[in-house]
mmCIF file of C-alpha atoms in Angstrom:
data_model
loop_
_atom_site.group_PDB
_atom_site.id
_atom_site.type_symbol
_atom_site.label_atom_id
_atom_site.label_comp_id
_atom_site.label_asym_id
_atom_site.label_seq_id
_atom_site.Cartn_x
_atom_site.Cartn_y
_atom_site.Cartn_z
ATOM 1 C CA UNK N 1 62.860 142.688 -80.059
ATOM 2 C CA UNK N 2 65.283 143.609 -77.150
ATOM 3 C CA UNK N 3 64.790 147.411 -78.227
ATOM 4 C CA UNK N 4 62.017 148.590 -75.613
ATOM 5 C CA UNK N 5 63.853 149.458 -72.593
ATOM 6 C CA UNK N 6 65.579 151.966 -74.618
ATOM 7 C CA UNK N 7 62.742 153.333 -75.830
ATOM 8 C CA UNK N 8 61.430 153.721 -72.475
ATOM 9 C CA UNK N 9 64.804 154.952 -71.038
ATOM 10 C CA UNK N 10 65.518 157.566 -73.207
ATOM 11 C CA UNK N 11 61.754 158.620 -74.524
ATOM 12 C CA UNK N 12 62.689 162.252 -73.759
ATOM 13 C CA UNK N 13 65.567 162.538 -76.013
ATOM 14 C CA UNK N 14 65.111 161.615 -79.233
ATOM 15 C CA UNK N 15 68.698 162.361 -80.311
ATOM 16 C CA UNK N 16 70.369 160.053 -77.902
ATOM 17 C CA UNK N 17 67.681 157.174 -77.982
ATOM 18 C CA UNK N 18 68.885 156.661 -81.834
ATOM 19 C CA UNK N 19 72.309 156.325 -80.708
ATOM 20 C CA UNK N 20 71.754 153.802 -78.123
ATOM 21 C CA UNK N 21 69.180 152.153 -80.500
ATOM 22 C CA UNK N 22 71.754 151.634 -83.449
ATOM 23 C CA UNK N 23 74.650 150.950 -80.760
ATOM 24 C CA UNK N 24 72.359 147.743 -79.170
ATOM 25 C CA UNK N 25 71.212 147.010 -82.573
ATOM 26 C CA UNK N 26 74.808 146.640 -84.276
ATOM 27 C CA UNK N 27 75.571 143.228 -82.730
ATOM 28 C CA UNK N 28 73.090 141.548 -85.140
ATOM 29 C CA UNK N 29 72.096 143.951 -87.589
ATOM 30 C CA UNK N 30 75.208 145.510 -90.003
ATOM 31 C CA UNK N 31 73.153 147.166 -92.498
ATOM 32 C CA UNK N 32 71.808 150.330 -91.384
ATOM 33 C CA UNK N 33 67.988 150.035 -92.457
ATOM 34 C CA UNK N 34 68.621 147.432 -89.351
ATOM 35 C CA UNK N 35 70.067 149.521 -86.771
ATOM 36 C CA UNK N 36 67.588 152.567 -88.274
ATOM 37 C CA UNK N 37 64.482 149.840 -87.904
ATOM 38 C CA UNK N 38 65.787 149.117 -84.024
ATOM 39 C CA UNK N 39 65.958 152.837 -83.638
ATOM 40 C CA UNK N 40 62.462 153.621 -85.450
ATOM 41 C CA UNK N 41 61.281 150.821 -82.824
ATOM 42 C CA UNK N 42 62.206 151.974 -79.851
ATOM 43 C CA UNK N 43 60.908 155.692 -80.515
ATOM 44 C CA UNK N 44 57.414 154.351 -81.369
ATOM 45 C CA UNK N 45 57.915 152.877 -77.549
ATOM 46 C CA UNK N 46 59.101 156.546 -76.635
ATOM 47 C CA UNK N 47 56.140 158.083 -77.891
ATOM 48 C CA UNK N 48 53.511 155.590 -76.395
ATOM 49 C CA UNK N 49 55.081 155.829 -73.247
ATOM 50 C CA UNK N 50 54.240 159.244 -73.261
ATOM 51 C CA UNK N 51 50.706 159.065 -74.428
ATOM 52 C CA UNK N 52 47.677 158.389 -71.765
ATOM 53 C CA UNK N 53 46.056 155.550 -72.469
ATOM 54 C CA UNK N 54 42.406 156.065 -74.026
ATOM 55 C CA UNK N 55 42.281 159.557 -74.124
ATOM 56 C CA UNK N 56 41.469 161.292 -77.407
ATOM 57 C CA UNK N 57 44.591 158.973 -79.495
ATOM 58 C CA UNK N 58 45.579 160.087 -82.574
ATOM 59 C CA UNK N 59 47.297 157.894 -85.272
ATOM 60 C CA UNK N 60 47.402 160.524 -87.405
ATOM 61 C CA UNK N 61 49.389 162.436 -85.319
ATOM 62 C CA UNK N 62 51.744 159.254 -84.374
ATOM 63 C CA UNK N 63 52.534 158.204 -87.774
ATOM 64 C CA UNK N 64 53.611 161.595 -88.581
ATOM 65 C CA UNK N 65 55.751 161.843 -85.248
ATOM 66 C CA UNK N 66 57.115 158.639 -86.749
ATOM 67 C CA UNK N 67 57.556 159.759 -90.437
ATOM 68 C CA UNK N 68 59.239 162.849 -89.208
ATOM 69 C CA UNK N 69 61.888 161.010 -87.014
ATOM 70 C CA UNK N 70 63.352 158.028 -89.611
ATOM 71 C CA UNK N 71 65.765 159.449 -92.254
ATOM 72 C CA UNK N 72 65.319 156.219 -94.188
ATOM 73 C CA UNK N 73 63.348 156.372 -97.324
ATOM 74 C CA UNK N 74 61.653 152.689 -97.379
ATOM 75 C CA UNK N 75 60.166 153.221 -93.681
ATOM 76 C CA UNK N 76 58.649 156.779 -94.801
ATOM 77 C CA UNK N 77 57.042 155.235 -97.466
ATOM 78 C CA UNK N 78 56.012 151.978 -95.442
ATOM 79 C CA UNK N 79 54.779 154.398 -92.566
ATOM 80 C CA UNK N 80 52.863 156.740 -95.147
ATOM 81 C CA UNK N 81 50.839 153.764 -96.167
ATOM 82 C CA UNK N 82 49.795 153.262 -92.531
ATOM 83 C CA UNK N 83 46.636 155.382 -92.557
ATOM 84 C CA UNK N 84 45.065 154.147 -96.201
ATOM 85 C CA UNK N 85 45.744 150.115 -94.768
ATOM 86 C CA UNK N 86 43.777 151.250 -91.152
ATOM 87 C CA UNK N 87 41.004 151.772 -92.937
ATOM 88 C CA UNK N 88 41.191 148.767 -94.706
ATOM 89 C CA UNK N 89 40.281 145.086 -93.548
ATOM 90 C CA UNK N 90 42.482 142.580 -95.944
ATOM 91 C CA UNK N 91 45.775 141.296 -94.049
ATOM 92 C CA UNK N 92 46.906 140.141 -96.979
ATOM 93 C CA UNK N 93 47.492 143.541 -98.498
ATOM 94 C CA UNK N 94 49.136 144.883 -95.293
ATOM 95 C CA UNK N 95 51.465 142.014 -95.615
ATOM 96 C CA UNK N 96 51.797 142.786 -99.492
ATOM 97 C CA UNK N 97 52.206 146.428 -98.718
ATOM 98 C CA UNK N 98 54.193 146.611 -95.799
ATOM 99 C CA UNK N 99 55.715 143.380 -95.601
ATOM 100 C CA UNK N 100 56.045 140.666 -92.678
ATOM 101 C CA UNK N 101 59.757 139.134 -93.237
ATOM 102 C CA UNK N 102 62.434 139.586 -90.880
ATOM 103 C CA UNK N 103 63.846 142.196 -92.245
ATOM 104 C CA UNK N 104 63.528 145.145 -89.841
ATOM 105 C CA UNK N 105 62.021 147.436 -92.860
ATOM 106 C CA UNK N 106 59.181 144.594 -92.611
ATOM 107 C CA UNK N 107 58.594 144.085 -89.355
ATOM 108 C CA UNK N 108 59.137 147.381 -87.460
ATOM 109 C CA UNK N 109 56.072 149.071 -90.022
ATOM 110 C CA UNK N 110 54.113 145.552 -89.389
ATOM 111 C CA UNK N 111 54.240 145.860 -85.419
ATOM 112 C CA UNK N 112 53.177 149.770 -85.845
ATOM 113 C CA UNK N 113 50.535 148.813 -87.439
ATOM 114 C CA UNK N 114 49.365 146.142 -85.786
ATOM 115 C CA UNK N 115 49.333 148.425 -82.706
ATOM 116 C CA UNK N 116 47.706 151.286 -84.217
ATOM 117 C CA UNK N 117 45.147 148.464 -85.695
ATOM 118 C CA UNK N 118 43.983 148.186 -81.920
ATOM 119 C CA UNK N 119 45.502 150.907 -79.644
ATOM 120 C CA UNK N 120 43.183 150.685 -76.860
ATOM 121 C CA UNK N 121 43.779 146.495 -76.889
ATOM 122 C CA UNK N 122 47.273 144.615 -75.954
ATOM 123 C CA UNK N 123 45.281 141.660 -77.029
ATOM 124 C CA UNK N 124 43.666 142.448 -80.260
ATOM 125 C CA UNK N 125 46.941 144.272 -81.484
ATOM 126 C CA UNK N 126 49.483 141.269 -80.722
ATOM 127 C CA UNK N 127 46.491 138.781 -81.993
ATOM 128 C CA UNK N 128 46.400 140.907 -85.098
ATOM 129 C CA UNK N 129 50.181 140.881 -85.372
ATOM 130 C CA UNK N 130 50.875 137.042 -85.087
ATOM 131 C CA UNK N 131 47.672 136.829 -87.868
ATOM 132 C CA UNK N 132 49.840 138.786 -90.532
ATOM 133 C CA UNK N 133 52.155 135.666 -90.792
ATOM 134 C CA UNK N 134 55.743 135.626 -91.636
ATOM 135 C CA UNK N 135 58.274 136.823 -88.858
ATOM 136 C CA UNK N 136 54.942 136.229 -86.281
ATOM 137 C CA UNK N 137 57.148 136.041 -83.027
ATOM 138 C CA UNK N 138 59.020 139.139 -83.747
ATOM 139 C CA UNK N 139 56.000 141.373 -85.118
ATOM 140 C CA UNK N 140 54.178 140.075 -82.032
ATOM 141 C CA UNK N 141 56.862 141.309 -79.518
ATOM 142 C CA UNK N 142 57.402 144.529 -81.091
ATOM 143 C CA UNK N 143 53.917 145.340 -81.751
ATOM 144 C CA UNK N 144 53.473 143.728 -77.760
ATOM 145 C CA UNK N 145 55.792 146.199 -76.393
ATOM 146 C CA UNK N 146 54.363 149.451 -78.088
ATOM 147 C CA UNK N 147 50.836 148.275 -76.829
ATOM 148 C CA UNK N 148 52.205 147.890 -73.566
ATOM 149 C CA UNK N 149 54.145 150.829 -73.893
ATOM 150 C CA UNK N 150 51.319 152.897 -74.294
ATOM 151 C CA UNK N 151 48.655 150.743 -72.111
ATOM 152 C CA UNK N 152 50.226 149.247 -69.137
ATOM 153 C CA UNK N 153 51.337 146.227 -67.358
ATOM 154 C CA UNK N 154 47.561 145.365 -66.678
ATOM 155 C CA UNK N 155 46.680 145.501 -70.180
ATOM 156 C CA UNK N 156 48.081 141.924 -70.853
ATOM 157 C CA UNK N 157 45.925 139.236 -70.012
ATOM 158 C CA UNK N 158 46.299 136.953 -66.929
ATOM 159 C CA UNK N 159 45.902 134.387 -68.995
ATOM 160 C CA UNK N 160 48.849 135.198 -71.338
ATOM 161 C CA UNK N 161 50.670 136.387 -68.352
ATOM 162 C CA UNK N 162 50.500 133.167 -66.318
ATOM 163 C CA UNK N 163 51.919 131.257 -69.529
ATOM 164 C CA UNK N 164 55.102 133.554 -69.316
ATOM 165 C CA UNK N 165 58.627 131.981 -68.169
ATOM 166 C CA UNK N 166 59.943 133.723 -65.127
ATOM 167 C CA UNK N 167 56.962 136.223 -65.066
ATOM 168 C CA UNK N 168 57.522 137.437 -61.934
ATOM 169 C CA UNK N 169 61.165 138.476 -62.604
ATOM 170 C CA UNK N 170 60.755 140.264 -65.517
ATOM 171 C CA UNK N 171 57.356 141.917 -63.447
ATOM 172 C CA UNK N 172 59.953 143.592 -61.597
ATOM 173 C CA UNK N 173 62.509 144.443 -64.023
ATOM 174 C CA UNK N 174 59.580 146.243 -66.265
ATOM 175 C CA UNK N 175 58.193 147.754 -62.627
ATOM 176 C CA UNK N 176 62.046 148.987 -62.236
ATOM 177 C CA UNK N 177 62.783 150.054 -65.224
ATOM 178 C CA UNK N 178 59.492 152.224 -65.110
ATOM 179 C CA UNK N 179 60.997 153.821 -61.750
ATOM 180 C CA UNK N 180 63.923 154.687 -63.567
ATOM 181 C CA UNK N 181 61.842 156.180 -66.077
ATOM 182 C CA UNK N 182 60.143 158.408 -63.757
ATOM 183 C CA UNK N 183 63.225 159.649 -61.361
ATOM 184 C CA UNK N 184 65.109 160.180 -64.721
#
């Protein structure tokens, strides 16, 4: 859940954004599948940060950036099933098929889809995340920070926004870490 400034950091280099991702990972996840789920994580940020926001998105296209990048075996074949669950309207089969546990080879595929369920919607995605059940908070913060990755500060609702302890400091740590993005 603490992945997304590195995917926002280091979005141009794919290489060194795995390295970080697996260094800031290691202090609670030992098994790699965890460190290559934080990584995995924080490129799906990469890429939305690099997409414009409602113009001619394709998941297609995404999942196969995604598929491409992770070496590990269970998130190629959780990722593949991405497409054929889209289309689809049972949660209970995307939590049977992709899971919804803590494990990061649960969650990471859950939060991608749950954005890519709703791309043009911070909202509907995170809404759609939580309703998957299981690891809810985490699924809902990862699939939160693609969505906002890819749509924008304004994209989250006041009203979720004026819930949110010390909202105006971390307003302008994600408005400075987006400078830093941009001079970088």
């Amino acid at each position: 859940m603490r992945i997304a400034p590195i995917g926002v950091l280091y979005h141009d280099n794919p290489v060194i954004l795995r390295e970080v991702a697996h260094k800031s990972s290691q202090i609670t996840h030992a098994h790699n599948l965890g460190k290559e789920g934080a990584a995995l994580q924080a490129y799906a940020i990469a890429l939305a940060t690099d997409l414009v926001p409602l113009v001619a998105f394709d998941r297609g296209d995404f999942l196969a950036k995604l598929i491409n990048y992770v070496p590990e075996a269970v998130y190629k074949e959780k990722l593949s099933k991405i497409k054929g669950l889209l289309a689809e309207s049972g949660k209970a089969r995307v939590a049977i098929e992709l899971g919804n546990g803590i494990e990061a080879f649960n969650s990471v595929p859950a939060a991608i889809y749950s954005f890519l369920s709703h791309p043009n919607s911070f909202a509907r995605a995170v809404v759609n995340a939580v309703s998957l059940g299981g690891d809810t908070d985490t699924i809902g913060a990862m699939t939160g920070a693609i969505s906002g990755a890819y749509l924008g500060i304004e994209s989250i609702p006041n009203s979720w926004e004026g819930k949110l302890e010390n909202r105006l400091y971390l307003k302008e740590l994600a408005e400075k870490l987006w400078e830093l993005k941009m001079t970088a």
